[in-house]
Coordinates of C-alpha atoms in Angstrom, one line a residue:
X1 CA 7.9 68.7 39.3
X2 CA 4.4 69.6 40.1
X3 CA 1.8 66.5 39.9
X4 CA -1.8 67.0 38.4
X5 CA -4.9 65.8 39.1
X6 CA -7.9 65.8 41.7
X7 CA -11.4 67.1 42.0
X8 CA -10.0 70.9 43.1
X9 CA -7.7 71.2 39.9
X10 CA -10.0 69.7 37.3
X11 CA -12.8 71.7 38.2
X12 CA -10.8 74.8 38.7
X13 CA -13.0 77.0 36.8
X14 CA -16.6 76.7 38.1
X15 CA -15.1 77.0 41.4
X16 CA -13.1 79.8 41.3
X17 CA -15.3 82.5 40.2
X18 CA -13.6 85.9 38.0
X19 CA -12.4 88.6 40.0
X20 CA -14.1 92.1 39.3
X21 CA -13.0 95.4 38.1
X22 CA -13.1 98.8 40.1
X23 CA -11.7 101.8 40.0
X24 CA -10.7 104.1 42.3
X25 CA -9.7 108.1 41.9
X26 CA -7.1 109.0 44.6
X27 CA -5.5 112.6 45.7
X28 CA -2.0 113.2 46.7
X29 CA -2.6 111.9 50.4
X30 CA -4.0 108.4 49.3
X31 CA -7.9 109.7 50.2
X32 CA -10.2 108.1 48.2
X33 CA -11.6 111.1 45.8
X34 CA -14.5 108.9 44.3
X35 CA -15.0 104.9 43.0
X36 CA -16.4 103.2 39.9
X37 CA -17.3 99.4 39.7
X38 CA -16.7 98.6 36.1
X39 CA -16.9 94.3 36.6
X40 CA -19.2 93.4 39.0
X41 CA -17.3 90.0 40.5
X42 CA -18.6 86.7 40.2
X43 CA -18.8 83.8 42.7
X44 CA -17.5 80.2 41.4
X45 CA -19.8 77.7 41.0
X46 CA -20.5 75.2 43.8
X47 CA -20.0 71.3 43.0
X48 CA -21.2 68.8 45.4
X49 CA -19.0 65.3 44.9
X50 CA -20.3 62.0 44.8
X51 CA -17.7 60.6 47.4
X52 CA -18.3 59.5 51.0
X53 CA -15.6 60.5 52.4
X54 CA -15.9 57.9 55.8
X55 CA -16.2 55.1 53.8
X56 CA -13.6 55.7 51.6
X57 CA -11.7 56.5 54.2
X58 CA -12.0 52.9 55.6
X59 CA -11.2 51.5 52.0
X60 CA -8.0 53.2 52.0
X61 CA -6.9 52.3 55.8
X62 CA -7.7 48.9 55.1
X63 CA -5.7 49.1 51.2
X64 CA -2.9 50.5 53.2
X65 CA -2.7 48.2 56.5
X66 CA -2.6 45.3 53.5
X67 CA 0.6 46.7 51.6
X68 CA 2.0 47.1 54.3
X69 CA 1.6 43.9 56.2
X70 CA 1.6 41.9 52.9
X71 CA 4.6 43.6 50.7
X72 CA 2.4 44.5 47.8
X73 CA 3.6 47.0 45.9
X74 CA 0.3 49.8 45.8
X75 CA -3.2 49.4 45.8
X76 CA -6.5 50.9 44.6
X77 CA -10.0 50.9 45.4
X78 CA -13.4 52.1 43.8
X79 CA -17.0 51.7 44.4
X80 CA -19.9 53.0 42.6
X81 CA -23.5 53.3 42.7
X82 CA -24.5 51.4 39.0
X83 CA -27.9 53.5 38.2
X84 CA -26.4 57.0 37.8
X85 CA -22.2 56.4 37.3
X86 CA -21.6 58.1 40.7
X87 CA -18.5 57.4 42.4
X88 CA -18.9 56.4 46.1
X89 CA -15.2 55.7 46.9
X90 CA -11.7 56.0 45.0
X91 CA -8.6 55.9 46.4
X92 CA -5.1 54.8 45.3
X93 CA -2.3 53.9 47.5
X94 CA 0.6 55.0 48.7
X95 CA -0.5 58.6 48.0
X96 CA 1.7 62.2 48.3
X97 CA -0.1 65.1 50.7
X98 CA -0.6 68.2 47.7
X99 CA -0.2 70.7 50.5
X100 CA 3.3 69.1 50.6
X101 CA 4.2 69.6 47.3
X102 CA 2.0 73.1 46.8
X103 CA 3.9 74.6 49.7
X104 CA 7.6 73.1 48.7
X105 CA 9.1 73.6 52.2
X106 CA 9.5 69.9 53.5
X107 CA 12.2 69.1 51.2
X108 CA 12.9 65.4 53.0
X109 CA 9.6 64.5 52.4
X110 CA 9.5 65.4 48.7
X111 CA 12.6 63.5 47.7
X112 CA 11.1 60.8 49.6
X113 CA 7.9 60.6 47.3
X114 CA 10.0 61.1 44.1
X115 CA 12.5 58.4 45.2
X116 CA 9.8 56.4 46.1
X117 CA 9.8 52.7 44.3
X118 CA 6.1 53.0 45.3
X119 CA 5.3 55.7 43.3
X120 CA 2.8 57.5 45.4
X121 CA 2.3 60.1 42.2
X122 CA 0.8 57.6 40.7
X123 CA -3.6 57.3 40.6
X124 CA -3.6 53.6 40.5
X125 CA -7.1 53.9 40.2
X126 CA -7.5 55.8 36.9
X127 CA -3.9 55.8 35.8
X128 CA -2.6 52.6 37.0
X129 CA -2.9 49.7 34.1
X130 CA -2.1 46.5 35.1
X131 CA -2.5 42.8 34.1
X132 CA -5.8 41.7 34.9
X133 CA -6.0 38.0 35.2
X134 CA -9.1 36.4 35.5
X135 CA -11.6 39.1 36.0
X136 CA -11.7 39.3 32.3
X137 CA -13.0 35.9 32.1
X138 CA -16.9 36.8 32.4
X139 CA -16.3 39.2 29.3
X140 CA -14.7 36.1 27.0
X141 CA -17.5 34.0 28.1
X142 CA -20.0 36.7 26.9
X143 CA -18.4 36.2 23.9
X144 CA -19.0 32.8 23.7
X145 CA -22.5 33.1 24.2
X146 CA -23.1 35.7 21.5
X147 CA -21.1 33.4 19.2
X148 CA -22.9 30.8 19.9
X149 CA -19.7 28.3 20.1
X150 CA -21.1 26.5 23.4
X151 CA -24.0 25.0 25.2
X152 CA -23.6 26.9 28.5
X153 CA -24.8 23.3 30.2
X154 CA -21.6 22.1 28.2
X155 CA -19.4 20.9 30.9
X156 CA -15.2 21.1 30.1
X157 CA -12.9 18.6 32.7
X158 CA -9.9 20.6 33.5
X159 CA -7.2 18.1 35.1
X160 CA -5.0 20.8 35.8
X161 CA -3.5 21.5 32.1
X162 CA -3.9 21.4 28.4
X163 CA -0.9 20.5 25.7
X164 CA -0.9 21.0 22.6
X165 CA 2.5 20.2 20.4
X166 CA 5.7 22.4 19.4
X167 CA 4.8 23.4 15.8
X168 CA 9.3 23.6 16.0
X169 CA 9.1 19.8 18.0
X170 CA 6.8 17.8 17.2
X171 CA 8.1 15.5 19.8
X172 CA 7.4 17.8 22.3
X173 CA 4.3 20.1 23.8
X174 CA 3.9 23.4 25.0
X175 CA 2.0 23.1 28.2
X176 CA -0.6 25.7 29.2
X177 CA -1.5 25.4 33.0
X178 CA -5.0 25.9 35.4
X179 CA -4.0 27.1 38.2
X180 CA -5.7 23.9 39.8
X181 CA -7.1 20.5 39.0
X182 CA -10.8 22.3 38.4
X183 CA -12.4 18.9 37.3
X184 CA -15.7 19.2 35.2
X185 CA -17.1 22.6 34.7
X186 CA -20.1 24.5 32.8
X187 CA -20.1 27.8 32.1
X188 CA -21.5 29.0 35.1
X189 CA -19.4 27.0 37.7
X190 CA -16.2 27.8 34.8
X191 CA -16.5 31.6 35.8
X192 CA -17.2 30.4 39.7
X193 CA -14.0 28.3 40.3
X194 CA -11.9 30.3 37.5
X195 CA -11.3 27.2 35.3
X196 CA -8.5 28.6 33.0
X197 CA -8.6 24.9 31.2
X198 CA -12.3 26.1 30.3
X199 CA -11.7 29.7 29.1
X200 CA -8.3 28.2 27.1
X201 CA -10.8 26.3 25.5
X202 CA -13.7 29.0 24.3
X203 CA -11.0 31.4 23.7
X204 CA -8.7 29.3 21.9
X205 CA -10.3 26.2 20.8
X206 CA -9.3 22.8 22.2
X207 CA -10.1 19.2 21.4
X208 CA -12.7 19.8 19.3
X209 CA -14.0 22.6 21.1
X210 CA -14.5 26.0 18.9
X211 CA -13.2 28.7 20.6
X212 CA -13.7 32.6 19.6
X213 CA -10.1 33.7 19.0
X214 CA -8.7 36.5 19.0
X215 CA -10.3 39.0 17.0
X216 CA -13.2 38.3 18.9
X217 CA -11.5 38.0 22.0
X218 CA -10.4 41.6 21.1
X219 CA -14.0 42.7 20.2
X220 CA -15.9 41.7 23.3
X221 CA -13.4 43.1 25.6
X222 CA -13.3 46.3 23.7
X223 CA -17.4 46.3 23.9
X224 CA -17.1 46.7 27.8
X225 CA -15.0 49.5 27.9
X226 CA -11.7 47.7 28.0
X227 CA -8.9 49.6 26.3
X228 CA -10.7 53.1 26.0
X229 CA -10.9 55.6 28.7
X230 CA -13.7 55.4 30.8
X231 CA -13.9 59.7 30.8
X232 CA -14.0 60.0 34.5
X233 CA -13.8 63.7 35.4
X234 CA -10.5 63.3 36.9
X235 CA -7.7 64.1 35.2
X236 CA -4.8 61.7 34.5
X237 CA -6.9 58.5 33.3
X238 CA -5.7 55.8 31.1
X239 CA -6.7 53.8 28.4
X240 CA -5.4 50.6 28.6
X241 CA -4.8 48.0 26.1
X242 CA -6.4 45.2 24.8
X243 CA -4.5 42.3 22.8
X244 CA -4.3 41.9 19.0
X245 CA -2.7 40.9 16.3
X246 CA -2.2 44.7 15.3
X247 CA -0.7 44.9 18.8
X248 CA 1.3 42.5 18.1
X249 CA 3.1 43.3 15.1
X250 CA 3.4 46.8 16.8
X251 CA 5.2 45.7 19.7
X252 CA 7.3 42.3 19.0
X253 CA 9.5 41.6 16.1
X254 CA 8.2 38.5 16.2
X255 CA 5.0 39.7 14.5
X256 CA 3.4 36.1 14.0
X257 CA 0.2 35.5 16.3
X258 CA 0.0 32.2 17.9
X259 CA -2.6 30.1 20.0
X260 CA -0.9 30.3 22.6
X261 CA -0.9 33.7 22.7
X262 CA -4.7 33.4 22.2
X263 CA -4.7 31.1 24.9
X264 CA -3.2 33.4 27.5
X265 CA -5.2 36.3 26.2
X266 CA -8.4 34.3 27.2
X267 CA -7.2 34.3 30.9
X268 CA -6.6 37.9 31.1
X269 CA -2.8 37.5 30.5
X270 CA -0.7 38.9 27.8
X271 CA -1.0 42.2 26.2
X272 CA -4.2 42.9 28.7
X273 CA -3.6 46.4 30.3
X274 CA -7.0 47.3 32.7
X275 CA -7.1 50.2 34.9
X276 CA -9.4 49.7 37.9
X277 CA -11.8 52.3 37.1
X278 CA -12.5 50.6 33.6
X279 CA -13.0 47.3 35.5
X280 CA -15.6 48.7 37.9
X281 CA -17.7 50.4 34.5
X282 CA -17.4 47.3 32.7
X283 CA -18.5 44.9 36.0
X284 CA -21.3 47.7 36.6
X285 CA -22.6 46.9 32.9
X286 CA -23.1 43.4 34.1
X287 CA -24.8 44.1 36.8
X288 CA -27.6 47.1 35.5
X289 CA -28.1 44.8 31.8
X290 CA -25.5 46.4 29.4
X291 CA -25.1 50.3 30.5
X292 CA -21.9 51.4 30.2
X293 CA -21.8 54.8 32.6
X294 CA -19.8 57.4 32.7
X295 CA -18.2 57.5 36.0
X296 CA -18.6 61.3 38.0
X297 CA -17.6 62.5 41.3
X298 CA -20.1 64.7 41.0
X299 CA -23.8 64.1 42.6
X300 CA -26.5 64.4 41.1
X301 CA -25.6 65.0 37.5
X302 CA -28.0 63.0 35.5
X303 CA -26.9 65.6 32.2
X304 CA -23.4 63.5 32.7
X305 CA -25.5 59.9 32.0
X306 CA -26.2 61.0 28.5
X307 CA -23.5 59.6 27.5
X308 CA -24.2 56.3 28.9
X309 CA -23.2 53.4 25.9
X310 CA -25.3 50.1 26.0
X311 CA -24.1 46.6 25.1
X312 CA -26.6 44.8 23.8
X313 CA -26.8 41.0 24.5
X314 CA -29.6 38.4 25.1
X315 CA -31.2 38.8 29.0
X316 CA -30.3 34.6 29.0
X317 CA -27.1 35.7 28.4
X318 CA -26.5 38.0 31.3
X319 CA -28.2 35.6 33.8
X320 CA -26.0 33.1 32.9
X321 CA -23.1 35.5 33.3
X322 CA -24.6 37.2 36.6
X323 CA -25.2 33.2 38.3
X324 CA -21.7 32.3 37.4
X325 CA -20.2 35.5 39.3
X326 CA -23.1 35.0 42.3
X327 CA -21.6 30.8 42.3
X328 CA -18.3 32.3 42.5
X329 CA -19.9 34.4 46.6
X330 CA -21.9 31.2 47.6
X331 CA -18.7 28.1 46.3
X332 CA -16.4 29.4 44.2
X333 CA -13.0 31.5 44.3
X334 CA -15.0 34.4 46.1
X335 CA -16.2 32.4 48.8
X336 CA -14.5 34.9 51.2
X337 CA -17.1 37.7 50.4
X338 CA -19.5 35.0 51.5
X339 CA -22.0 37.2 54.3
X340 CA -25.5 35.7 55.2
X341 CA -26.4 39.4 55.7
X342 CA -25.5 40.7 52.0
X343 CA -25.7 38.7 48.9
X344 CA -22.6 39.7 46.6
X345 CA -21.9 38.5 43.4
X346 CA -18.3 38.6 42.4
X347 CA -15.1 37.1 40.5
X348 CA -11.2 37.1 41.7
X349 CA -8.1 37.7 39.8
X350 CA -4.6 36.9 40.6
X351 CA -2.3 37.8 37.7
X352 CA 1.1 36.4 37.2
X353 CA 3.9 39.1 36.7
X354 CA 7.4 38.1 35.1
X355 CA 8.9 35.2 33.6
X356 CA 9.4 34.0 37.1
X357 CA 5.7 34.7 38.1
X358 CA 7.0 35.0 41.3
X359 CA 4.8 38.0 42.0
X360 CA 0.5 38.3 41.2
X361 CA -1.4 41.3 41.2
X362 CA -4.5 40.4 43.3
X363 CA -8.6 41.7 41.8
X364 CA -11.6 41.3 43.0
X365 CA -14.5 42.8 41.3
X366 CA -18.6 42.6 41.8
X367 CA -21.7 43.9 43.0
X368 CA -24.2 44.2 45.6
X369 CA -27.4 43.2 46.7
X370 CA -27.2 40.4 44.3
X371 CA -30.9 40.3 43.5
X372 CA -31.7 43.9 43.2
X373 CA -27.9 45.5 42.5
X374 CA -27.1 49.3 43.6
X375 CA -23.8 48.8 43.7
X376 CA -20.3 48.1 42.2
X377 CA -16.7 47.9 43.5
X378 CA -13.5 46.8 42.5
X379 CA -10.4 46.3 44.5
X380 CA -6.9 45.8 42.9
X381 CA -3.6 44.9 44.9
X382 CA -0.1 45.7 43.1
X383 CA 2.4 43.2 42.9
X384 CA 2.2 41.1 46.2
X385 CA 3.7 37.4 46.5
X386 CA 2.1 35.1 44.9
X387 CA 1.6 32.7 48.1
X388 CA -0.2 35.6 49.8
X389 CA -3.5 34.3 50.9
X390 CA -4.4 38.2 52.5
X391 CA -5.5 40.4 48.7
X392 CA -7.8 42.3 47.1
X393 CA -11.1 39.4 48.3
X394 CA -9.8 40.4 52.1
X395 CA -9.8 43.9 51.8
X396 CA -13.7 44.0 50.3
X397 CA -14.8 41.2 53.4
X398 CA -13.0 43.7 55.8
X399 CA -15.5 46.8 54.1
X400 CA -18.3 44.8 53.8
X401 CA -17.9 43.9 57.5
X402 CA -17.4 47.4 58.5
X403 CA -20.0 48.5 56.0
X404 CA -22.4 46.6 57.9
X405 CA -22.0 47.6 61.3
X406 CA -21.7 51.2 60.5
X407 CA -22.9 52.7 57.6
X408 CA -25.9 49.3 57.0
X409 CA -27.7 51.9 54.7
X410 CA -25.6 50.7 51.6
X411 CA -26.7 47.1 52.3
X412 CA -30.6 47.7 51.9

């Protein structure tokens, strides 16, 4: 078993240069009788990364220190500068040494990573998909904007649920749930305090409410990169998967798409696979007006930005969207990243795992300065207890906070 990836092995051949060819005319006693330099050898290129290696280093302690303390599964973390795609910081955790595994020797240590229930082979980061939760929620309410379905000033009371009846049991009603009592809520304050009563209701329809559904559901997600690799230049990324009735009949035997399953598509729940680094382009395209970048680990490649895509959409429309995840910092579920010396905009996930939902993958995406954004960062913690109150929104505070007292320069 030998695993793949990293910045040495992908780019492998600009750095290692070709060998030359010379040849050399011996006599009996090894003395060199004369030379000949046939392939004059080449040196490999050089490829200055992206990366800053201290402060990803402090995303990754502080990743670590919280599986550890909290009983999450893994973690992943990435930042990136939102002009030109570079990648600042990505890390994934646990992790396996290469040398380790390159050199074979330490054979107790190499059938601890491959028994591992942690999977430390594993780039969370690029590779890892997991359910995203609410951090897709901005992306439906795009699409509610563009559909024109609702008055962002149109305010939705969540009381804590929404029923609809059994089409089986009429008698009876299936029960979709907010995660609180989030009382009345635009569209601004809906993204802000996560109001899953509001997004069942753009997404799905409710009480006389249009909603999108879920072609368009699929459509909107799919515009911001979601389900389609992100072509990092690292290898082992994945694509994801975004929820539809295709999907469906591809995967369940029960082919039949339901509201409901509409409903929990809107909240990021269902058939939603996201890997962190197509969280982080798709939050970046928020923040710079609708450029989807290519991300690189290498600096100062603008040739690489070429292939930048751009979602087009009404500048109303991604003030709206960019107030609602600023809300979120200053009163909402982000209120942790709250720092009087750095304005942040930002949105929380937790995603429920299992029929038990007994476990939550924790998100937090966003961006920084607020008003004139450079950057982008998303954090993602794997399957922690769901009555964890220490996640993905503590480990960004903790980098932030370190951020400012020692490397201030990314807070201008």
């Amino acid at each position: 078993f030998t695993p793949q990836g990293g910045a040495e092995e992908y780019f492998e051949l600009e750095l290692s240069g070709k060998n030359g060819l010379k040849l050399t005319e011996r006599n009996a006693l090894t003395e060199v009788q004369s030379e000949s330099l046939l392939t004059p050898p080449k040196d490999g290129k050089n490829v200055t990364l992206s990366v800053d290696m201290v402060l990803q280093g402090k995303l990754h302690s502080l990743i670590a220190s919280t599986v550890s303390e909290r009983d999450f599964l893994g973690g992943a973390g990435v930042m990136m500068d939102i002009r030109t795609g570079e990648i600042l910081a990505i890390t994934s955790y646990p992790e396996f040494d290469p040398n380790v595994m390159t050199k074979g020797e330490d054979s107790e240590r190499i059938r601890n990573y491959l028994s591992s229930s942690h999977n430390p082979f594993l780039n969370r980061a690029i590779g890892g998909q997991f359910i995203p939760g609410s951090i897709i929620k901005p992306y439906i309410a795009m699409g509610a904007l563009e559909e024109q379905i609702i008055d962002p000033l149109k305010k939705i009371l969540s009381t804590g649920q929404i029923s609809i009846p059994n089409p089986y049991d009429p008698s009876k009603k299936t029960i979709f749930k907010d995660w609180r009592e989030n009382g009345w809520a635009d569209m601004r304050r809906a993204i802000a305090v996560s109001s899953n009563v509001y997004f069942f209701s753009v997404g799905g329809g409710y009480e006389g409410q249009k909603g999108i559904g879920i072609d368009n559901i699929e459509k909107y997600t799919k515009m911001f990169g979601f389900g389609s690799p992100t072509g990092i230049d690292l290898d082992g990324e994945e694509e994801g998967n975004v929820p539809s009735r295709q999907w469906k009949v591809e995967n369940f035997e029960d082919d039949i798409w339901r509201l409901g399953d509409t409903y929990n598509s809107s909240i990021g729940q269902y058939g939603f696979q996201v890997t962190p680094i197509q969280a982080l382009r798709a939050v970046a395209s928020i923040a710079n007006g609708g450029f989807l970048l290519k991300p690189t680990i290498i600096k100062g490649n603008a040739d690489i930005q070429k292939k930048a895509e751009f979602v087009s959409f009404s500048g109303e429309y991604w003030r709206i969207i960019r107030e609602g995840l600023r809300l979120s910092v200053t009163e909402g579920t982000a209120k942790g990243l709250y720092m009087p010396e750095i304005s942040v905009a930002a949105k929380t996930g937790t995603a429920e795992l299992g029929s038990s939902k007994s476990l939550v993958n924790s998100w937090v995406m966003g961006y920084f300065p607020y008003e004139e954004p450079r950057y982008a960062f998303v954090v993602l913690m794997e399957q922690g207890p769901r009555a964890n109150q220490v996640g993905a929104t503590s480990i960004m505070r903790g980098l932030f906070e370190w951020m400012y007292a020692n490397a201030p320069e990314y807070l201008k």
